[in-house]
CSV table of C-alpha atoms in Angstrom, one decimal:
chain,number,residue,atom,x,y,z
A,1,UNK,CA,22.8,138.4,51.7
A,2,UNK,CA,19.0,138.7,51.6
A,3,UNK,CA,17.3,142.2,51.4
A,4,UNK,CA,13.8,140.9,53.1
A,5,UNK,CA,14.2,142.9,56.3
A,6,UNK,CA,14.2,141.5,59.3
A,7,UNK,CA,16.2,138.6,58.4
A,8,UNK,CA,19.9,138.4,58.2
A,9,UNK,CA,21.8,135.3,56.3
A,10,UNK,CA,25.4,134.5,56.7
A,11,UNK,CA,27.3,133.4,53.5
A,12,UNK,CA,28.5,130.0,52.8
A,13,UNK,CA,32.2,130.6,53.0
A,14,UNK,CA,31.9,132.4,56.3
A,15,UNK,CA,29.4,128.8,57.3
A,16,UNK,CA,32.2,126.8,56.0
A,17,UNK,CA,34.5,128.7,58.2
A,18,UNK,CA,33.2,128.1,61.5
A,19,UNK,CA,32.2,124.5,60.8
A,20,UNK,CA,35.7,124.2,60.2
A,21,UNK,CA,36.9,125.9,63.4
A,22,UNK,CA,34.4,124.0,65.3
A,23,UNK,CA,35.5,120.7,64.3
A,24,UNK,CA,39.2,121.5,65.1
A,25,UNK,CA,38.2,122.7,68.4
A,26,UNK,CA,36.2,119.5,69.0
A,27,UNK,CA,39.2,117.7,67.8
A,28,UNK,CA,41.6,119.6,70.2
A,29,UNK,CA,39.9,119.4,73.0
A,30,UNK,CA,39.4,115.5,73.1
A,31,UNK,CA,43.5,114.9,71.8
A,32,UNK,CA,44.6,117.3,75.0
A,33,UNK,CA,44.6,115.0,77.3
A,34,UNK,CA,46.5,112.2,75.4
A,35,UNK,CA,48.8,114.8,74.4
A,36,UNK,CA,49.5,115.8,78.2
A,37,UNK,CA,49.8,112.0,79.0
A,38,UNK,CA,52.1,111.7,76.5
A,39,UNK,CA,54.3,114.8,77.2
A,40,UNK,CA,53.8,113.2,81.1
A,41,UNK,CA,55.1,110.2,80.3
A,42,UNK,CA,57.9,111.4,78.0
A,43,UNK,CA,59.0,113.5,80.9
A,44,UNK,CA,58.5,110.2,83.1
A,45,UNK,CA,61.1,108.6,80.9
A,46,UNK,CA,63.5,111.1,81.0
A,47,UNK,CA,63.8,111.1,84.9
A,48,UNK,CA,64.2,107.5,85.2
A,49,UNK,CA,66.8,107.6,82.2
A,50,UNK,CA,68.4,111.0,81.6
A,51,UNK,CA,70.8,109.4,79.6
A,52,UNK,CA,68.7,108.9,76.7
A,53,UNK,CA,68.0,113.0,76.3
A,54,UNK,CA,68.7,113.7,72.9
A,55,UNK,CA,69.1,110.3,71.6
A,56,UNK,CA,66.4,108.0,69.3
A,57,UNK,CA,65.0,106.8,71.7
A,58,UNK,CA,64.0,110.7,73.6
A,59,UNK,CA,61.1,110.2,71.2
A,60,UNK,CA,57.5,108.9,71.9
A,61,UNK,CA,58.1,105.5,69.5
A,62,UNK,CA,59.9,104.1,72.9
A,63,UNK,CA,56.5,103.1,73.7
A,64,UNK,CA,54.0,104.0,70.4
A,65,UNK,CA,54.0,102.3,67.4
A,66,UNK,CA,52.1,105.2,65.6
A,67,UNK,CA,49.0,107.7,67.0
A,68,UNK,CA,48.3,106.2,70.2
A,69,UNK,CA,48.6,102.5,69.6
A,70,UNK,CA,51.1,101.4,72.2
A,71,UNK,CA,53.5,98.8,71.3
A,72,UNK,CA,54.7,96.1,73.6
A,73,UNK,CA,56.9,98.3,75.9
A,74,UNK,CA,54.5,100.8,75.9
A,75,UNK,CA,52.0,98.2,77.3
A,76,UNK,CA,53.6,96.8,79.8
A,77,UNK,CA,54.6,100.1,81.0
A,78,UNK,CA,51.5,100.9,81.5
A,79,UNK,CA,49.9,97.3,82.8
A,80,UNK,CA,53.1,98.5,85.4
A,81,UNK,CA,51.1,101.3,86.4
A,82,UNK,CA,53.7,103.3,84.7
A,83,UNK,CA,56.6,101.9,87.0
A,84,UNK,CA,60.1,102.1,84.6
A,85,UNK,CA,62.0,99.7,86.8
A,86,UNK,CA,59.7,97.2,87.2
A,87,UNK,CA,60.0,96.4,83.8
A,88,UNK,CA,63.3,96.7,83.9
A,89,UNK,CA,64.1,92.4,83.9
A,90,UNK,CA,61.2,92.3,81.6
A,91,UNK,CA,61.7,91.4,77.5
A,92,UNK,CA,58.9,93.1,76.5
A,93,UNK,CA,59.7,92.2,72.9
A,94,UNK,CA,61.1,88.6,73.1
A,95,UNK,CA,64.6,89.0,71.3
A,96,UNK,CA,66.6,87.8,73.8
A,97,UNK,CA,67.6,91.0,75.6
A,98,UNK,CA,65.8,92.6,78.6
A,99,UNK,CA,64.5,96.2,78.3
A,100,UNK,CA,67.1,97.6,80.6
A,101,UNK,CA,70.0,96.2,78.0
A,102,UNK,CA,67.8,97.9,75.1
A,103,UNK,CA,68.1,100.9,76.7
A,104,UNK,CA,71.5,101.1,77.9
A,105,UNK,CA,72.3,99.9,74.3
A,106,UNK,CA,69.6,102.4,72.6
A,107,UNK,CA,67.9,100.4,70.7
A,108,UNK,CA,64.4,100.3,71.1
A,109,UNK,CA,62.8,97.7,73.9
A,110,UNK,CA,59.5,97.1,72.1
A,111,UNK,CA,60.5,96.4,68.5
A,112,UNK,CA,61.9,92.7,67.9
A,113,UNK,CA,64.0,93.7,64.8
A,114,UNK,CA,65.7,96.6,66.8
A,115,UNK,CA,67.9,94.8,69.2
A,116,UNK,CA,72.0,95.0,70.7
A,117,UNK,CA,74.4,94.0,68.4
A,118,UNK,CA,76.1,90.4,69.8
A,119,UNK,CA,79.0,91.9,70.5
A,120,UNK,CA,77.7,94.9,72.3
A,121,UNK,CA,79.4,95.3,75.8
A,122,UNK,CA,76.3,96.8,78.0
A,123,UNK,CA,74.8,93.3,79.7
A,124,UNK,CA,71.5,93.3,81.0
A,125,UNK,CA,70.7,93.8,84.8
A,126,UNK,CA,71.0,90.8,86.5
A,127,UNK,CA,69.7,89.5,89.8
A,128,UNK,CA,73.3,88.8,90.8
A,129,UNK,CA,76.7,90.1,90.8
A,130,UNK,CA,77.8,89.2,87.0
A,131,UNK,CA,81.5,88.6,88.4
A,132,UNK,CA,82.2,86.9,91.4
A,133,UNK,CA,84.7,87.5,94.0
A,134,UNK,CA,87.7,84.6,93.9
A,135,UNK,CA,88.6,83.3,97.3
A,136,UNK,CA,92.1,84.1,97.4
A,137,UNK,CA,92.6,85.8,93.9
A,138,UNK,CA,92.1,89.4,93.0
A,139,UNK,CA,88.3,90.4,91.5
A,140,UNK,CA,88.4,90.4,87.6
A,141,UNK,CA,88.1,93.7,86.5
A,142,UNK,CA,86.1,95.1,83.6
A,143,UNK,CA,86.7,97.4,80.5
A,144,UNK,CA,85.4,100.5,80.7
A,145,UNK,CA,83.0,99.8,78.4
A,146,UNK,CA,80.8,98.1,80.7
A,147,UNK,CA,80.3,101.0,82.8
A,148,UNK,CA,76.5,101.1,83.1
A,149,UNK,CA,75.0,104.2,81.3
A,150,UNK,CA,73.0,105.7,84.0
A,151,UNK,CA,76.4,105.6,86.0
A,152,UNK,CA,78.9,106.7,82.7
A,153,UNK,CA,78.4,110.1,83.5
A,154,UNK,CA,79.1,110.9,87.3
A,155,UNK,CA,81.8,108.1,86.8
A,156,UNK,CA,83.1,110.4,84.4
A,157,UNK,CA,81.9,113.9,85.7
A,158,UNK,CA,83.4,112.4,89.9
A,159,UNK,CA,87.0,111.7,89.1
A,160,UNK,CA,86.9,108.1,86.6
A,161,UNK,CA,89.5,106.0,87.5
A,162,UNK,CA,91.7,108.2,89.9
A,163,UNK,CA,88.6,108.1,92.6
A,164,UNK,CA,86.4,105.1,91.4
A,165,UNK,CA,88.4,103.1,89.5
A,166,UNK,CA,88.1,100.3,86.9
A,167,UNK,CA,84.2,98.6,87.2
A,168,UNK,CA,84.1,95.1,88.9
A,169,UNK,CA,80.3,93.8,87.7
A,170,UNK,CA,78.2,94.6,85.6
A,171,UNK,CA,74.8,96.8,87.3
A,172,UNK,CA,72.6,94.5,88.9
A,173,UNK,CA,69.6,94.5,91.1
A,174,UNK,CA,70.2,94.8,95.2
A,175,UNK,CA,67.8,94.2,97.5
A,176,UNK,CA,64.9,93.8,95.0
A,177,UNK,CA,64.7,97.7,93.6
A,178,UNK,CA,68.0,99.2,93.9
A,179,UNK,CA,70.8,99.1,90.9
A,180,UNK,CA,74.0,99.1,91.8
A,181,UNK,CA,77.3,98.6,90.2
A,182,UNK,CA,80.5,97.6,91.6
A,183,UNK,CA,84.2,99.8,91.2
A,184,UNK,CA,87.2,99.1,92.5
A,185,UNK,CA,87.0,101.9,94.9
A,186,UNK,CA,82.7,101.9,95.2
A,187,UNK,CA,79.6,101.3,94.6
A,188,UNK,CA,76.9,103.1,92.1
A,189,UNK,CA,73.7,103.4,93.5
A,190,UNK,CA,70.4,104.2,91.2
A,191,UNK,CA,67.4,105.3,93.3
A,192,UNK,CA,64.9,104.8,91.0
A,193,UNK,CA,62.6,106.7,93.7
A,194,UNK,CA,64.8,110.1,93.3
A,195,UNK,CA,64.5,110.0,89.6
A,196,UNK,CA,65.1,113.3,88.1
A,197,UNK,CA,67.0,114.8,91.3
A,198,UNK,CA,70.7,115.1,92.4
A,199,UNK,CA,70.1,112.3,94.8
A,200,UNK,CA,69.2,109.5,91.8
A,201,UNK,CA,72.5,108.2,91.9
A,202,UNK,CA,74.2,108.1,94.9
A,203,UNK,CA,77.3,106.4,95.9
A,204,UNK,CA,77.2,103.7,98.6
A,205,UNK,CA,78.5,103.7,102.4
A,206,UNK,CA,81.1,101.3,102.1
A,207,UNK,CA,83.1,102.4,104.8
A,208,UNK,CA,80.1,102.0,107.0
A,209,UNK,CA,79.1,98.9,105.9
A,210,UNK,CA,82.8,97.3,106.4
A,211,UNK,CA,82.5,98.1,110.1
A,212,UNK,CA,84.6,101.2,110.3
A,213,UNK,CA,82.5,103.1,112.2
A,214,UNK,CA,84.6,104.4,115.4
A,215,UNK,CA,82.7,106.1,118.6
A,216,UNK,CA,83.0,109.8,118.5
A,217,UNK,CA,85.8,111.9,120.0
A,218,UNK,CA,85.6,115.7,121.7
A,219,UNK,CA,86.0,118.5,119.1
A,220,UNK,CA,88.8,120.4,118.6
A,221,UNK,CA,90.6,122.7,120.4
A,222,UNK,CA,92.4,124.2,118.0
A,223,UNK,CA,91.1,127.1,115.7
A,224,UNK,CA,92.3,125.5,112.5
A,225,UNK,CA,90.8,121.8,113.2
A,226,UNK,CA,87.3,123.6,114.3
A,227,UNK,CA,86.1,123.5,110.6
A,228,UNK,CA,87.0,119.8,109.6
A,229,UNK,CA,84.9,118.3,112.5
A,230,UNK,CA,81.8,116.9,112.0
A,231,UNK,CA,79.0,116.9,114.8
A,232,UNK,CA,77.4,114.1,112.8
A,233,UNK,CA,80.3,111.4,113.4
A,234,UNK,CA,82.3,113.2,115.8
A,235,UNK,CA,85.5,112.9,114.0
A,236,UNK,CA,87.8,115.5,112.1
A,237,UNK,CA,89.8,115.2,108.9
A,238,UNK,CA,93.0,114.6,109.7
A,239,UNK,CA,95.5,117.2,107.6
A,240,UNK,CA,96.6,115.6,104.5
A,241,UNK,CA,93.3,115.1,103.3
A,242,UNK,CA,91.5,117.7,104.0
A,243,UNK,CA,92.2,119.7,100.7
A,244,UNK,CA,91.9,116.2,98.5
A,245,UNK,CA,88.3,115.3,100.5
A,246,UNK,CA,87.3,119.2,99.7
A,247,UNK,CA,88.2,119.5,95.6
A,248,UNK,CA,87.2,115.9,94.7
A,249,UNK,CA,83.5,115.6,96.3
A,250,UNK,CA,83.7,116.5,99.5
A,251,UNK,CA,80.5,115.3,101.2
A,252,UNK,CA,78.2,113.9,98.6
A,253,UNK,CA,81.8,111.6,97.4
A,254,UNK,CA,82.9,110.8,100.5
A,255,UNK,CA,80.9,111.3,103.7
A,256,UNK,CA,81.9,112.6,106.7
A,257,UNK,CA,84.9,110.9,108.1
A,258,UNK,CA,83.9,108.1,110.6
A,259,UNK,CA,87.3,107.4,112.4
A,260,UNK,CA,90.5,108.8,113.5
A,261,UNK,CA,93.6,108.4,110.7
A,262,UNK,CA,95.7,106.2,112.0
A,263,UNK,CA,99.1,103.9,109.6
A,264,UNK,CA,99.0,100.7,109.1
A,265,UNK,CA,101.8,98.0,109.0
A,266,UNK,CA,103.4,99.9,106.6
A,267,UNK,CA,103.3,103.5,108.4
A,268,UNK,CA,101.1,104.5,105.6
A,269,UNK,CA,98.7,107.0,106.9
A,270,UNK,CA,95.2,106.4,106.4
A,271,UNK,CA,92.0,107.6,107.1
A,272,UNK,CA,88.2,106.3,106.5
A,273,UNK,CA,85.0,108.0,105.5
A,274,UNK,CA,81.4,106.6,105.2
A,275,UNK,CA,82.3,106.2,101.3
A,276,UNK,CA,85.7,105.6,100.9
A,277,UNK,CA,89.4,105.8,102.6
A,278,UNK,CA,92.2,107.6,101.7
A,279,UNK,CA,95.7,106.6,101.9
A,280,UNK,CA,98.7,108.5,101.9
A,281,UNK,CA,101.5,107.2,99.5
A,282,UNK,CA,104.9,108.2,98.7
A,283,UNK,CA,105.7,108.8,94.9
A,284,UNK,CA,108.8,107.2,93.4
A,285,UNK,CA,109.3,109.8,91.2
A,286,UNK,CA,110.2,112.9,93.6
A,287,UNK,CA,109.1,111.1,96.9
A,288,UNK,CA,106.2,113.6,97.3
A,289,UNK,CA,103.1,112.5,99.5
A,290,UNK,CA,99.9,111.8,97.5
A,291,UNK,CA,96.1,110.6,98.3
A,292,UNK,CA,94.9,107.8,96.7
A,293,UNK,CA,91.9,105.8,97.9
A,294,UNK,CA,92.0,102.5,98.7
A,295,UNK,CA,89.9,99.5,97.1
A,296,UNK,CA,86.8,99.2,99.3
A,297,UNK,CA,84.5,98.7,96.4
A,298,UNK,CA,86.5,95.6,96.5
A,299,UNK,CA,86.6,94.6,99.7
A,300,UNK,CA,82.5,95.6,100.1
A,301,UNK,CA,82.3,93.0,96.8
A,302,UNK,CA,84.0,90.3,98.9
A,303,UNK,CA,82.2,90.9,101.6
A,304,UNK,CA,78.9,90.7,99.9
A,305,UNK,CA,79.8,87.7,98.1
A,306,UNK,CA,81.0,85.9,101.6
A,307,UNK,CA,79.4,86.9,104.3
A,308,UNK,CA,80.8,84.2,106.5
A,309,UNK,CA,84.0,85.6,105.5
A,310,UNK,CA,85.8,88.0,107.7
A,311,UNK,CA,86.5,91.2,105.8
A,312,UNK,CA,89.4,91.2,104.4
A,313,UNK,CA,89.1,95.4,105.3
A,314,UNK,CA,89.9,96.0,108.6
A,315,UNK,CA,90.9,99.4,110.9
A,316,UNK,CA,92.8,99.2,114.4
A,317,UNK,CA,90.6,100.0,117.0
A,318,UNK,CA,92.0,102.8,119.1
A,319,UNK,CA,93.4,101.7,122.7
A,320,UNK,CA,90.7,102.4,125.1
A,321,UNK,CA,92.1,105.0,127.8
A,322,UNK,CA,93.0,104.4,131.2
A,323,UNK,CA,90.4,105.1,133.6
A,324,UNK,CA,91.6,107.9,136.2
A,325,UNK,CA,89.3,106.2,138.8
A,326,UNK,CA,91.6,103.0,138.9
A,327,UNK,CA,95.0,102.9,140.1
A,328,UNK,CA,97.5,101.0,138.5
A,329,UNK,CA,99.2,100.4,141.9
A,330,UNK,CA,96.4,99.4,143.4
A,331,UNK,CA,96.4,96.6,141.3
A,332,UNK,CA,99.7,96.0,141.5
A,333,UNK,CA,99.2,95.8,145.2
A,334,UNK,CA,96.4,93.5,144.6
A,335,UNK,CA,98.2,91.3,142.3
A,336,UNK,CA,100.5,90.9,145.6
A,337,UNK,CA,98.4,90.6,148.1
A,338,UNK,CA,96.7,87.7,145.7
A,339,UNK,CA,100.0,85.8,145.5
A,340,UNK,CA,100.7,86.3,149.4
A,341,UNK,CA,97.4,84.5,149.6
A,342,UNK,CA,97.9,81.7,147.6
A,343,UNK,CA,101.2,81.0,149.5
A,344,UNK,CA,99.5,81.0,152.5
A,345,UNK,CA,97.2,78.6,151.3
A,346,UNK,CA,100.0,76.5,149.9
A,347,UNK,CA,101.8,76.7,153.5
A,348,UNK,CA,98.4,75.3,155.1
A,349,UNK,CA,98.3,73.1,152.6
A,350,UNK,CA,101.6,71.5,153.3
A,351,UNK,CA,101.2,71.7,157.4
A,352,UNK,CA,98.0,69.6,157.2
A,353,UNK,CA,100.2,66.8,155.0
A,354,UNK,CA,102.2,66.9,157.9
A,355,UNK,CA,99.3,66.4,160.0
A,356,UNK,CA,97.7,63.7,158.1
A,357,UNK,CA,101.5,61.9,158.0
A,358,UNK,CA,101.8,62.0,162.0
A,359,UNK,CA,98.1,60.8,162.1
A,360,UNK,CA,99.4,57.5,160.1
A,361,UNK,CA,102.6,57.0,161.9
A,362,UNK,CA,100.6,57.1,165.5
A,363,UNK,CA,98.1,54.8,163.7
A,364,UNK,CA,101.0,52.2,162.8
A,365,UNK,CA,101.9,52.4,166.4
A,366,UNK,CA,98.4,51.7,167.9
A,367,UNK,CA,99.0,48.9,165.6
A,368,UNK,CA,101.8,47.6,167.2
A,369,UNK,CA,100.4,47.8,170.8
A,370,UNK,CA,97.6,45.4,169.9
A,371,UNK,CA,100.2,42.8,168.7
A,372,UNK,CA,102.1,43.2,172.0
């Protein structure tokens, strides 16, 4: 430091010091905000794809080659206004494979050397059910391998093959933004809009869809049966399902039941649900009564697959009730009075062929006068 008074000088290492720290702050402030769109977007992909959390590609190369120089995943998502399943169908880096099949395969969507191996099971999504519904044959069925990934885990996590069953397609895309996936028992749903919430993947309303819907009927009288009706549908759960529909989903599994149980052919009881229908069976073993649910994801399949079809799904319709207005006598006594009527008519009838008959005869004997 100087001695002239007056004047104060601040050392070169202390200069150094805050040239440093006012570069760096510089630096930091105009990095933030592509740090914050990267954190923003690494947060996007994690919503759209929590199956990836923890894996190689829950990393910022899925769309960054290095620094901020997006690759060609990266760029499309972004020319997509940063829209995951739009570029779903896409091959952003022209292997062979679409992005979606990257993914599900983890391997990385914008790097052409990184790609599934040929005999990897995951297919990509498709713009049509990947196995088609036989006309008279059973639907192939599919290893469990091809369970799509987004799906693998409430498959798993919701009962596997006890209350969904083996998968009958591969995931495809429905009504042009929705990914779905065919089981024997139902269909996955991915709501790419609910991304990052409970409601993401949903399963569909099969039973709704198959026309099972019946009208509502008057709640319950009875104190037990009070809490298995629903308001919504205005139908209870009949008994012996009421304690599988409650510890295997309950409402988000199934939905509310939208008809009365009733047996089939077979005196099997039954019962459906917007999601699903349960059946009671009969084990072999110690002939005691189980649920199992029956194969609407098929029948939904077929139905898709042939509309013009009848489904091959259908419920007996309850009889409708007499009405207490009408009497049954008084049709009866209608009915008679009808066929009283028609006699009479036949009896006229008859008389005025008698009629016409005398006016011939009298004719013929005009007839004969003249000749006389």
């Amino acid at each position: 430091m100087n001695d002239q008074p007056g004047k104060t000088y601040v050392s070169w290492p202390v200069r150094s010091m805050f040239v440093i720290g006012l570069i760096l702050f510089i630096l930091a402030v105009q990095t933030r905000p592509a740090i914050q769109a990267r954190r923003s977007d690494q947060t996007a992909t994690r919503n759209q794809y929590p199956q990836l959390a923890g894996t190689r590609l829950d990393d910022c190369v899925l769309c960054h080659t290095s620094g901020a120089q997006l690759n060609s995943y990266g760029r499309d998502y972004a020319s997509s206004g940063g829209n995951f399943a739009s570029i779903e169908r896409l091959d952003s880096d022209g292997d062979g494979f679409s992005n979606i099949a990257e993914i599900n395969a983890l391997t990385f969507p914008g790097s052409a050397g990184d790609m599934p191996q040929s005999t990897d099971p995951i297919s990509p999504v498709t713009d049509s059910v990947t196995q088609p519904a036989t006309p008279d044959g059973p639907v192939p069925r599919l290893p469990l391998e091809r369970i799509d990934s987004r799906f693998r885990t409430a498959w798993e996590r919701g009962g596997g093959l006890q209350i969904y069953g083996l998968p009958l397609t591969d995931a495809y895309i429905r009504d042009s933004s929705l990914t779905v996936q065919y089981f024997e028992r139902a269909r996955f749903e991915y709501h790419a809009e609910l991304a990052g919430t409970p409601g993401a993947i949903l399963m569909g309303r099969l039973g709704v869809e198959l026309g099972h819907t019946q009208p509502p009927l008057p709640a319950p009288v009875a104190q037990e049966d009070v809490p298995w009706y629903f308001d919504a549908t205005g139908h209870i759960i009949a008994e012996p399902f009421r304690t599988f529909w409650s510890t295997q989903g309950g409402l988000l599994t199934f939905g509310y039941p939208i008809g009365a149980a009733f047996a089939d052919s077979n005196g099997r009881l039954m019962q459906y649900f917007e999601r699903a229908r349960m059946e009671l069976h009969s084990s072999s073993a110690d002939n005691e009564r189980v649920v199992l649910l029956g194969f609407l994801g098929e029948a939904a399949l077929r139905a898709e697959q042939q509309p013009e079809r009848p489904s091959v799904e259908t419920s007996p319709l309850p009889a409708p009730l007499p009405d207490p207005t009408h009497d049954d006598n008084d049709r009866d006594d209608d009915g008679d009075r009808d066929d009283r009527d028609d006699r009479d008519d036949d009896d006229r009838d008859d008389r005025d062929d008698d009629d016409g008959d005398r006016d011939d005869r009298n004719d013929d004997d005009g007839d004969r006068d003249d000749d006389d």
